[in-house]
PDB file of C-alpha atoms and ligand atoms in Angstrom:
ATOM      1  CA  MET A   1     -42.261  18.401   1.466  1.00  0.00           C
ATOM      2  CA  GLU A   2     -42.825  17.849   5.183  1.00  0.00           C
ATOM      3  CA  GLN A   3     -43.812  14.261   4.400  1.00  0.00           C
ATOM      4  CA  ILE A   4     -40.440  13.384   2.853  1.00  0.00           C
ATOM      5  CA  VAL A   5     -38.650  15.053   5.772  1.00  0.00           C
ATOM      6  CA  GLU A   6     -40.604  12.855   8.176  1.00  0.00           C
ATOM      7  CA  TRP A   7     -39.894   9.713   6.144  1.00  0.00           C
ATOM      8  CA  LEU A   8     -36.190  10.619   5.752  1.00  0.00           C
ATOM      9  CA  THR A   9     -35.682  11.205   9.477  1.00  0.00           C
ATOM     10  CA  SER A  10     -37.559   8.066  10.551  1.00  0.00           C
ATOM     11  CA  SER A  11     -36.224   5.666   7.894  1.00  0.00           C
ATOM     12  CA  LYS A  12     -33.384   3.407   9.040  1.00  0.00           C
ATOM     13  CA  HIS A  13     -32.503   2.336   5.481  1.00  0.00           C
ATOM     14  CA  THR A  14     -32.864   4.878   2.687  1.00  0.00           C
ATOM     15  CA  VAL A  15     -31.767   4.332  -0.909  1.00  0.00           C
ATOM     16  CA  VAL A  16     -31.457   6.989  -3.618  1.00  0.00           C
ATOM     17  CA  LEU A  17     -31.659   6.137  -7.340  1.00  0.00           C
ATOM     18  CA  THR A  18     -30.771   8.857  -9.845  1.00  0.00           C
ATOM     19  CA  GLY A  19     -30.869   9.413 -13.583  1.00  0.00           C
ATOM     20  CA  ALA A  20     -29.767  12.016 -16.095  1.00  0.00           C
ATOM     21  CA  GLY A  21     -32.111  14.631 -14.619  1.00  0.00           C
ATOM     22  CA  MET A  22     -29.754  14.706 -11.621  1.00  0.00           C
ATOM     23  CA  SER A  23     -26.966  16.062 -13.890  1.00  0.00           C
ATOM     24  CA  THR A  24     -28.786  18.622 -16.067  1.00  0.00           C
ATOM     25  CA  GLU A  25     -28.259  21.333 -13.425  1.00  0.00           C
ATOM     26  CA  SER A  26     -24.539  20.642 -13.837  1.00  0.00           C
ATOM     27  CA  GLY A  27     -24.914  21.453 -17.535  1.00  0.00           C
ATOM     28  CA  LEU A  28     -25.151  17.912 -18.941  1.00  0.00           C
ATOM     29  CA  ALA A  29     -27.972  16.997 -21.331  1.00  0.00           C
ATOM     30  CA  ASP A  30     -30.353  14.216 -20.381  1.00  0.00           C
ATOM     31  CA  PHE A  31     -31.665  11.761 -22.983  1.00  0.00           C
ATOM     32  CA  ARG A  32     -35.439  11.963 -23.433  1.00  0.00           C
ATOM     33  CA  SER A  33     -36.328  15.551 -22.599  1.00  0.00           C
ATOM     34  CA  LYS A  34     -36.918  17.964 -25.477  1.00  0.00           C
ATOM     35  CA  SER A  35     -33.237  18.981 -25.279  1.00  0.00           C
ATOM     36  CA  GLY A  36     -32.042  15.430 -24.630  1.00  0.00           C
ATOM     37  CA  TRP A  37     -29.439  13.447 -26.579  1.00  0.00           C
ATOM     38  CA  TRP A  38     -31.953  11.052 -28.102  1.00  0.00           C
ATOM     39  CA  GLN A  39     -33.901  13.974 -29.599  1.00  0.00           C
ATOM     40  CA  GLN A  40     -30.764  14.854 -31.587  1.00  0.00           C
ATOM     41  CA  ILE A  41     -29.346  11.437 -32.426  1.00  0.00           C
ATOM     42  CA  ASP A  42     -30.784   7.925 -32.786  1.00  0.00           C
ATOM     43  CA  PRO A  43     -29.353   5.894 -29.840  1.00  0.00           C
ATOM     44  CA  ARG A  44     -29.124   2.839 -32.109  1.00  0.00           C
ATOM     45  CA  THR A  45     -26.442   4.648 -34.133  1.00  0.00           C
ATOM     46  CA  VAL A  46     -24.172   5.349 -31.143  1.00  0.00           C
ATOM     47  CA  ALA A  47     -25.186   3.495 -27.969  1.00  0.00           C
ATOM     48  CA  THR A  48     -25.178  -0.135 -29.154  1.00  0.00           C
ATOM     49  CA  THR A  49     -22.456  -2.755 -29.764  1.00  0.00           C
ATOM     50  CA  GLU A  50     -23.728  -2.784 -33.369  1.00  0.00           C
ATOM     51  CA  ALA A  51     -22.786   0.921 -33.634  1.00  0.00           C
ATOM     52  CA  LEU A  52     -19.405   0.162 -32.038  1.00  0.00           C
ATOM     53  CA  THR A  53     -18.605  -2.489 -34.653  1.00  0.00           C
ATOM     54  CA  SER A  54     -20.233  -1.055 -37.753  1.00  0.00           C
ATOM     55  CA  ASN A  55     -19.925   2.708 -37.301  1.00  0.00           C
ATOM     56  CA  TYR A  56     -16.943   3.245 -35.010  1.00  0.00           C
ATOM     57  CA  ALA A  57     -16.215   6.782 -36.261  1.00  0.00           C
ATOM     58  CA  LEU A  58     -19.634   8.095 -35.129  1.00  0.00           C
ATOM     59  CA  PHE A  59     -19.533   5.955 -31.947  1.00  0.00           C
ATOM     60  CA  GLN A  60     -16.095   7.351 -30.996  1.00  0.00           C
ATOM     61  CA  GLN A  61     -17.110  10.924 -31.888  1.00  0.00           C
ATOM     62  CA  PHE A  62     -20.290  10.720 -29.718  1.00  0.00           C
ATOM     63  CA  TYR A  63     -18.534   9.424 -26.605  1.00  0.00           C
ATOM     64  CA  ALA A  64     -15.394  11.539 -27.077  1.00  0.00           C
ATOM     65  CA  ALA A  65     -17.608  14.655 -27.164  1.00  0.00           C
ATOM     66  CA  ARG A  66     -19.392  13.616 -23.948  1.00  0.00           C
ATOM     67  CA  ILE A  67     -16.078  12.768 -22.234  1.00  0.00           C
ATOM     68  CA  GLN A  68     -14.490  16.088 -23.222  1.00  0.00           C
ATOM     69  CA  ALA A  69     -17.631  17.977 -22.088  1.00  0.00           C
ATOM     70  CA  LEU A  70     -17.024  16.596 -18.570  1.00  0.00           C
ATOM     71  CA  GLU A  71     -13.816  18.648 -18.225  1.00  0.00           C
ATOM     72  CA  ASP A  72     -15.815  21.791 -17.354  1.00  0.00           C
ATOM     73  CA  VAL A  73     -18.595  20.039 -15.439  1.00  0.00           C
ATOM     74  CA  LYS A  74     -18.901  20.062 -11.645  1.00  0.00           C
ATOM     75  CA  PRO A  75     -21.361  18.488  -9.217  1.00  0.00           C
ATOM     76  CA  HIS A  76     -24.172  20.875  -8.231  1.00  0.00           C
ATOM     77  CA  ASP A  77     -25.634  21.526  -4.768  1.00  0.00           C
ATOM     78  CA  GLY A  78     -27.941  18.521  -5.089  1.00  0.00           C
ATOM     79  CA  HIS A  79     -24.977  16.136  -5.463  1.00  0.00           C
ATOM     80  CA  PHE A  80     -23.276  17.686  -2.421  1.00  0.00           C
ATOM     81  CA  ILE A  81     -26.476  17.490  -0.362  1.00  0.00           C
ATOM     82  CA  LEU A  82     -26.831  13.755  -1.094  1.00  0.00           C
ATOM     83  CA  ALA A  83     -23.170  13.227  -0.142  1.00  0.00           C
ATOM     84  CA  ASN A  84     -23.797  15.130   3.106  1.00  0.00           C
ATOM     85  CA  TRP A  85     -26.933  13.093   3.870  1.00  0.00           C
ATOM     86  CA  GLN A  86     -24.903   9.915   3.291  1.00  0.00           C
ATOM     87  CA  ARG A  87     -22.193  11.106   5.727  1.00  0.00           C
ATOM     88  CA  ARG A  88     -24.891  11.957   8.303  1.00  0.00           C
ATOM     89  CA  GLY A  89     -26.449   8.500   7.919  1.00  0.00           C
ATOM     90  CA  LEU A  90     -29.682   9.910   6.486  1.00  0.00           C
ATOM     91  CA  ILE A  91     -29.211   7.770   3.362  1.00  0.00           C
ATOM     92  CA  GLN A  92     -27.465   4.399   3.173  1.00  0.00           C
ATOM     93  CA  HIS A  93     -26.958   3.892  -0.572  1.00  0.00           C
ATOM     94  CA  ILE A  94     -26.852   5.775  -3.853  1.00  0.00           C
ATOM     95  CA  ALA A  95     -27.312   4.008  -7.183  1.00  0.00           C
ATOM     96  CA  THR A  96     -27.210   5.903 -10.437  1.00  0.00           C
ATOM     97  CA  GLN A  97     -27.818   5.385 -14.154  1.00  0.00           C
ATOM     98  CA  ASN A  98     -25.470   8.302 -14.794  1.00  0.00           C
ATOM     99  CA  VAL A  99     -22.000   7.634 -16.187  1.00  0.00           C
ATOM    100  CA  ASP A 100     -20.586  11.086 -15.343  1.00  0.00           C
ATOM    101  CA  GLY A 101     -19.171  10.259 -11.897  1.00  0.00           C
ATOM    102  CA  LEU A 102     -20.632  13.445 -10.357  1.00  0.00           C
ATOM    103  CA  HIS A 103     -21.993  11.744  -7.207  1.00  0.00           C
ATOM    104  CA  THR A 104     -18.517  10.394  -6.412  1.00  0.00           C
ATOM    105  CA  LEU A 105     -16.905  13.744  -7.232  1.00  0.00           C
ATOM    106  CA  ALA A 106     -19.304  15.354  -4.739  1.00  0.00           C
ATOM    107  CA  GLY A 107     -18.042  12.991  -2.029  1.00  0.00           C
ATOM    108  CA  SER A 108     -20.619  10.183  -2.064  1.00  0.00           C
ATOM    109  CA  ASP A 109     -19.197   6.749  -1.220  1.00  0.00           C
ATOM    110  CA  ASN A 110     -19.804   3.345  -2.774  1.00  0.00           C
ATOM    111  CA  VAL A 111     -22.024   4.714  -5.529  1.00  0.00           C
ATOM    112  CA  ASP A 112     -23.324   1.884  -7.719  1.00  0.00           C
ATOM    113  CA  GLU A 113     -22.966   3.030 -11.339  1.00  0.00           C
ATOM    114  CA  LEU A 114     -25.566   0.734 -12.878  1.00  0.00           C
ATOM    115  CA  HIS A 115     -24.814   1.912 -16.426  1.00  0.00           C
ATOM    116  CA  GLY A 116     -21.064   2.079 -15.931  1.00  0.00           C
ATOM    117  CA  SER A 117     -18.758   5.055 -16.323  1.00  0.00           C
ATOM    118  CA  ILE A 118     -17.665   7.209 -19.237  1.00  0.00           C
ATOM    119  CA  ARG A 119     -14.520   8.204 -17.338  1.00  0.00           C
ATOM    120  CA  SER A 120     -12.573   5.068 -18.265  1.00  0.00           C
ATOM    121  CA  VAL A 121     -12.120   3.005 -21.430  1.00  0.00           C
ATOM    122  CA  ARG A 122     -11.232  -0.562 -22.375  1.00  0.00           C
ATOM    123  CA  CYS A 123     -10.604  -2.668 -25.468  1.00  0.00           C
ATOM    124  CA  GLN A 124     -13.760  -4.250 -26.897  1.00  0.00           C
ATOM    125  CA  LYS A 125     -11.722  -7.275 -28.122  1.00  0.00           C
ATOM    126  CA  CYS A 126      -9.282  -8.187 -25.314  1.00  0.00           C
ATOM    127  CA  GLY A 127     -10.958  -6.295 -22.466  1.00  0.00           C
ATOM    128  CA  GLN A 128      -7.729  -4.586 -21.409  1.00  0.00           C
ATOM    129  CA  ALA A 129      -8.085  -1.206 -19.710  1.00  0.00           C
ATOM    130  CA  ALA A 130      -6.703   1.592 -21.915  1.00  0.00           C
ATOM    131  CA  GLU A 131      -5.580   5.176 -21.426  1.00  0.00           C
ATOM    132  CA  MET A 132      -8.313   7.743 -22.136  1.00  0.00           C
ATOM    133  CA  GLN A 133      -6.028   9.774 -24.385  1.00  0.00           C
ATOM    134  CA  HIS A 134      -5.654   6.796 -26.732  1.00  0.00           C
ATOM    135  CA  PHE A 135      -9.453   6.587 -27.098  1.00  0.00           C
ATOM    136  CA  LEU A 136      -9.716  10.349 -27.646  1.00  0.00           C
ATOM    137  CA  ALA A 137      -6.906  10.137 -30.238  1.00  0.00           C
ATOM    138  CA  LYS A 138      -8.900   7.404 -32.034  1.00  0.00           C
ATOM    139  CA  GLU A 139      -6.117   4.880 -31.496  1.00  0.00           C
ATOM    140  CA  ALA A 140      -6.707   1.127 -31.419  1.00  0.00           C
ATOM    141  CA  CYS A 141      -5.677  -1.267 -28.677  1.00  0.00           C
ATOM    142  CA  PRO A 142      -2.222  -2.859 -29.221  1.00  0.00           C
ATOM    143  CA  CYS A 143      -4.150  -6.099 -29.844  1.00  0.00           C
ATOM    144  CA  GLY A 144      -5.881  -4.376 -32.766  1.00  0.00           C
ATOM    145  CA  GLY A 145      -9.241  -4.134 -30.982  1.00  0.00           C
ATOM    146  CA  LYS A 146     -11.404  -1.016 -30.769  1.00  0.00           C
ATOM    147  CA  LEU A 147     -11.384   1.119 -27.614  1.00  0.00           C
ATOM    148  CA  ARG A 148     -14.722   1.976 -25.953  1.00  0.00           C
ATOM    149  CA  PRO A 149     -15.863   3.688 -22.733  1.00  0.00           C
ATOM    150  CA  ASN A 150     -16.920   1.494 -19.789  1.00  0.00           C
ATOM    151  CA  VAL A 151     -20.578   2.452 -20.225  1.00  0.00           C
ATOM    152  CA  VAL A 152     -23.324  -0.173 -20.586  1.00  0.00           C
ATOM    153  CA  LEU A 153     -24.454  -0.063 -24.208  1.00  0.00           C
ATOM    154  CA  PHE A 154     -28.042  -1.019 -25.110  1.00  0.00           C
ATOM    155  CA  GLY A 155     -28.177  -4.809 -25.193  1.00  0.00           C
ATOM    156  CA  GLU A 156     -25.211  -5.276 -22.850  1.00  0.00           C
ATOM    157  CA  ASN A 157     -25.550  -6.656 -19.328  1.00  0.00           C
ATOM    158  CA  LEU A 158     -25.383  -4.327 -16.361  1.00  0.00           C
ATOM    159  CA  PRO A 159     -22.392  -4.774 -14.013  1.00  0.00           C
ATOM    160  CA  GLN A 160     -23.538  -7.769 -11.946  1.00  0.00           C
ATOM    161  CA  GLU A 161     -22.016  -6.672  -8.631  1.00  0.00           C
ATOM    162  CA  ALA A 162     -23.498  -3.163  -8.829  1.00  0.00           C
ATOM    163  CA  TRP A 163     -26.915  -4.565  -9.779  1.00  0.00           C
ATOM    164  CA  ASN A 164     -26.974  -7.193  -7.011  1.00  0.00           C
ATOM    165  CA  HIS A 165     -25.732  -4.675  -4.436  1.00  0.00           C
ATOM    166  CA  THR A 166     -28.403  -2.142  -5.375  1.00  0.00           C
ATOM    167  CA  LEU A 167     -31.111  -4.831  -5.491  1.00  0.00           C
ATOM    168  CA  SER A 168     -30.265  -5.951  -1.947  1.00  0.00           C
ATOM    169  CA  HIS A 169     -30.433  -2.335  -0.740  1.00  0.00           C
ATOM    170  CA  MET A 170     -33.800  -1.865  -2.488  1.00  0.00           C
ATOM    171  CA  LYS A 171     -35.201  -4.973  -0.798  1.00  0.00           C
ATOM    172  CA  ALA A 172     -34.030  -3.766   2.641  1.00  0.00           C
ATOM    173  CA  ALA A 173     -35.032  -0.133   2.124  1.00  0.00           C
ATOM    174  CA  GLN A 174     -37.667   1.575   4.237  1.00  0.00           C
ATOM    175  CA  LEU A 175     -37.515   4.575   1.876  1.00  0.00           C
ATOM    176  CA  VAL A 176     -36.505   4.818  -1.803  1.00  0.00           C
ATOM    177  CA  ILE A 177     -36.053   8.259  -3.365  1.00  0.00           C
ATOM    178  CA  VAL A 178     -35.899   8.265  -7.190  1.00  0.00           C
ATOM    179  CA  ILE A 179     -34.540  11.481  -8.708  1.00  0.00           C
ATOM    180  CA  GLY A 180     -34.328  12.728 -12.299  1.00  0.00           C
ATOM    181  CA  THR A 181     -35.104   9.666 -14.366  1.00  0.00           C
ATOM    182  CA  SER A 182     -37.853   8.788 -16.857  1.00  0.00           C
ATOM    183  CA  LEU A 183     -37.610   5.138 -15.681  1.00  0.00           C
ATOM    184  CA  GLU A 184     -37.926   4.066 -19.323  1.00  0.00           C
ATOM    185  CA  VAL A 185     -34.929   1.748 -19.416  1.00  0.00           C
ATOM    186  CA  TYR A 186     -35.103  -1.853 -18.215  1.00  0.00           C
ATOM    187  CA  PRO A 187     -34.026  -3.305 -15.783  1.00  0.00           C
ATOM    188  CA  VAL A 188     -33.406  -0.161 -13.692  1.00  0.00           C
ATOM    189  CA  SER A 189     -37.047   0.842 -14.317  1.00  0.00           C
ATOM    190  CA  GLN A 190     -38.057  -2.190 -12.221  1.00  0.00           C
ATOM    191  CA  LEU A 191     -36.033  -1.270  -9.125  1.00  0.00           C
ATOM    192  CA  PRO A 192     -38.655   1.014  -7.472  1.00  0.00           C
ATOM    193  CA  HIS A 193     -41.103  -1.911  -7.634  1.00  0.00           C
ATOM    194  CA  MET A 194     -38.689  -4.129  -5.699  1.00  0.00           C
ATOM    195  CA  THR A 195     -38.975  -2.402  -2.363  1.00  0.00           C
ATOM    196  CA  ASN A 196     -41.559  -2.688   0.406  1.00  0.00           C
ATOM    197  CA  GLY A 197     -40.533   0.749   1.625  1.00  0.00           C
ATOM    198  CA  LYS A 198     -42.080   4.118   0.926  1.00  0.00           C
ATOM    199  CA  THR A 199     -41.248   5.456  -2.535  1.00  0.00           C
ATOM    200  CA  VAL A 200     -40.692   9.074  -3.552  1.00  0.00           C
ATOM    201  CA  TYR A 201     -40.277  10.375  -7.121  1.00  0.00           C
ATOM    202  CA  ILE A 202     -38.574  13.761  -7.626  1.00  0.00           C
ATOM    203  CA  ASN A 203     -38.669  14.722 -11.289  1.00  0.00           C
ATOM    204  CA  LEU A 204     -39.372  17.647 -13.621  1.00  0.00           C
ATOM    205  CA  GLU A 205     -42.130  15.622 -15.318  1.00  0.00           C
ATOM    206  CA  SER A 206     -44.396  13.606 -13.008  1.00  0.00           C
ATOM    207  CA  GLY A 207     -45.137  10.722 -15.408  1.00  0.00           C
ATOM    208  CA  GLN A 208     -45.028   7.922 -12.809  1.00  0.00           C
ATOM    209  CA  SER A 209     -48.138   6.969 -10.852  1.00  0.00           C
ATOM    210  CA  HIS A 210     -47.088   4.149  -8.526  1.00  0.00           C
ATOM    211  CA  PHE A 211     -45.032   6.238  -6.086  1.00  0.00           C
ATOM    212  CA  ASP A 212     -46.228   7.017  -2.558  1.00  0.00           C
ATOM    213  CA  LEU A 213     -45.160  10.642  -3.082  1.00  0.00           C
ATOM    214  CA  THR A 214     -44.308  12.570  -6.262  1.00  0.00           C
ATOM    215  CA  ILE A 215     -42.558  15.945  -6.127  1.00  0.00           C
ATOM    216  CA  GLU A 216     -42.546  17.748  -9.476  1.00  0.00           C
ATOM    217  CA  GLY A 217     -39.511  19.968  -9.627  1.00  0.00           C
ATOM    218  CA  LYS A 218     -35.802  20.352 -10.260  1.00  0.00           C
ATOM    219  CA  ALA A 219     -33.538  17.897  -8.437  1.00  0.00           C
ATOM    220  CA  GLY A 220     -31.093  20.469  -7.054  1.00  0.00           C
ATOM    221  CA  GLU A 221     -33.738  22.971  -5.980  1.00  0.00           C
ATOM    222  CA  THR A 222     -35.945  20.287  -4.393  1.00  0.00           C
ATOM    223  CA  LEU A 223     -33.020  18.762  -2.480  1.00  0.00           C
ATOM    224  CA  LYS A 224     -32.074  22.238  -1.192  1.00  0.00           C
ATOM    225  CA  ILE A 225     -35.615  22.801   0.123  1.00  0.00           C
ATOM    226  CA  ILE A 226     -35.687  19.387   1.821  1.00  0.00           C
ATOM    227  CA  ASP A 227     -32.208  19.973   3.267  1.00  0.00           C
ATOM    228  CA  ALA A 228     -33.314  23.337   4.688  1.00  0.00           C
ATOM    229  CA  LEU A 229     -36.377  21.699   6.271  1.00  0.00           C
ATOM    230  CA  LEU A 230     -34.143  18.942   7.695  1.00  0.00           C
ATOM    231  CA  LYS A 231     -31.794  21.488   9.260  1.00  0.00           C
ATOM    232  CA  HIS A 232     -34.795  23.346  10.701  1.00  0.00           C
ATOM    233  CA  ASP A 233     -36.173  20.030  11.891  1.00  0.00           C
ATOM    234  CA  THR A 234     -32.989  19.130  13.741  1.00  0.00           C
ATOM    235  CA  ILE A 235     -32.612  22.503  15.529  1.00  0.00           C
TER     236      ILE A 235
HETATM  237  N1  LIG B   1     -34.541  17.916 -12.135  1.00  0.00           N
HETATM  238  C1  LIG B   1     -35.413  16.870 -12.108  1.00  0.00           C
HETATM  239  N2  LIG B   1     -35.726  16.137 -13.195  1.00  0.00           N
HETATM  240  C2  LIG B   1     -35.127  16.480 -14.348  1.00  0.00           C
HETATM  241  C3  LIG B   1     -34.220  17.566 -14.465  1.00  0.00           C
HETATM  242  C4  LIG B   1     -33.941  18.289 -13.287  1.00  0.00           C
HETATM  243  N3  LIG B   1     -33.096  19.334 -13.285  1.00  0.00           N
HETATM  244  N4  LIG B   1     -33.806  17.638 -15.755  1.00  0.00           N
HETATM  245  C5  LIG B   1     -34.441  16.653 -16.421  1.00  0.00           C
HETATM  246  N5  LIG B   1     -35.233  15.962 -15.588  1.00  0.00           N
HETATM  247  C6  LIG B   1     -36.050  14.783 -15.860  1.00  0.00           C
HETATM  248  C7  LIG B   1     -36.638  14.718 -17.239  1.00  0.00           C
HETATM  249  O1  LIG B   1     -37.915  15.340 -17.255  1.00  0.00           O
HETATM  250  C8  LIG B   1     -36.741  13.210 -17.464  1.00  0.00           C
HETATM  251  O2  LIG B   1     -38.003  12.713 -17.007  1.00  0.00           O
HETATM  252  O3  LIG B   1     -35.174  13.682 -15.758  1.00  0.00           O
HETATM  253  C9  LIG B   1     -35.636  12.621 -16.600  1.00  0.00           C
HETATM  254  C10 LIG B   1     -34.459  12.103 -17.399  1.00  0.00           C
HETATM  255  O4  LIG B   1     -34.910  11.006 -18.144  1.00  0.00           O
HETATM  256  P1  LIG B   1     -33.972  10.425 -19.314  1.00  0.00           P
HETATM  257  O5  LIG B   1     -33.508  11.551 -20.154  1.00  0.00           O
HETATM  258  O6  LIG B   1     -34.730   9.287 -19.943  1.00  0.00           O
HETATM  259  O7  LIG B   1     -32.704   9.885 -18.542  1.00  0.00           O
HETATM  260  P2  LIG B   1     -32.592   8.530 -17.726  1.00  0.00           P
HETATM  261  O8  LIG B   1     -33.902   8.153 -17.137  1.00  0.00           O
HETATM  262  O9  LIG B   1     -31.448   8.681 -16.803  1.00  0.00           O
HETATM  263  O10 LIG B   1     -32.196   7.477 -18.885  1.00  0.00           O
HETATM  264  C11 LIG B   1     -31.864   6.181 -18.476  1.00  0.00           C
HETATM  265  O11 LIG B   1     -31.283   5.677 -20.765  1.00  0.00           O
HETATM  266  O12 LIG B   1     -30.231   6.106 -22.750  1.00  0.00           O
HETATM  267  C12 LIG B   1     -30.114   5.488 -21.555  1.00  0.00           C
HETATM  268  O13 LIG B   1     -28.053   4.929 -20.633  1.00  0.00           O
HETATM  269  C13 LIG B   1     -28.943   5.994 -20.780  1.00  0.00           C
HETATM  270  O14 LIG B   1     -28.686   5.934 -18.374  1.00  0.00           O
HETATM  271  C14 LIG B   1     -29.531   6.381 -19.434  1.00  0.00           C
HETATM  272  C15 LIG B   1     -30.848   5.629 -19.427  1.00  0.00           C
END
């Protein structure tokens, strides 16, 4: 742990990339763990444009359930610690694959949501933004199109601005900290290879071998330990 404290305090450009493992301590399921979404449901039946067009009832039910589950979900200490590190200038950028908005709710700025957000919806046909309650009530767009959350479905392009912004931060980074992701989904899985900086992987399962430092553990707990060492370090 001392090594990451040293790298964090000496790095002039630190980027954090998170995945669903960053939100499990807030009570949200991840995707590929034993208790993950994709162990219960085939992603092709809900997380593709094919599912949106050919099986809208199941598509709407899946996302409506995840949206409604967010009502009782709050950021955990790990989210607040990252927001505090950003305010203190210890980290310069946060990019996430998560669509739950918890980094922003915890006070982090300019978070790049590389897989979009489940907190807003639009019409699949005309692209118009729509009210969430219309999606939850299974209503169609006035144009007749189907409403869908602003998440990136498998096969869709990532938001170009968020991707380019994160890529430029990765290229400039002296330190990249990847937290709570299996790194199984392209192109985000490629991001840690696009930096010349030191790379750290904080995850429950180690699984990745090309990082300079791997810390096996829970995101929130690990961030609390590092934060305590940082505070000690700055006394
Ligand atoms: N602390 C640290 N790691 C954790 C924790 C935790 N509390 N809980 C789970 N993990 C780890 C799991 O062991 C797993 O390796 O986080 C990782 C989560 O991996 P995935 O479930 O594959 O989630 P993610 O990598 O974010 O998936 C990427 O896949 O289906 C798409 O769009 C979806 O954005 C998602 C993308």
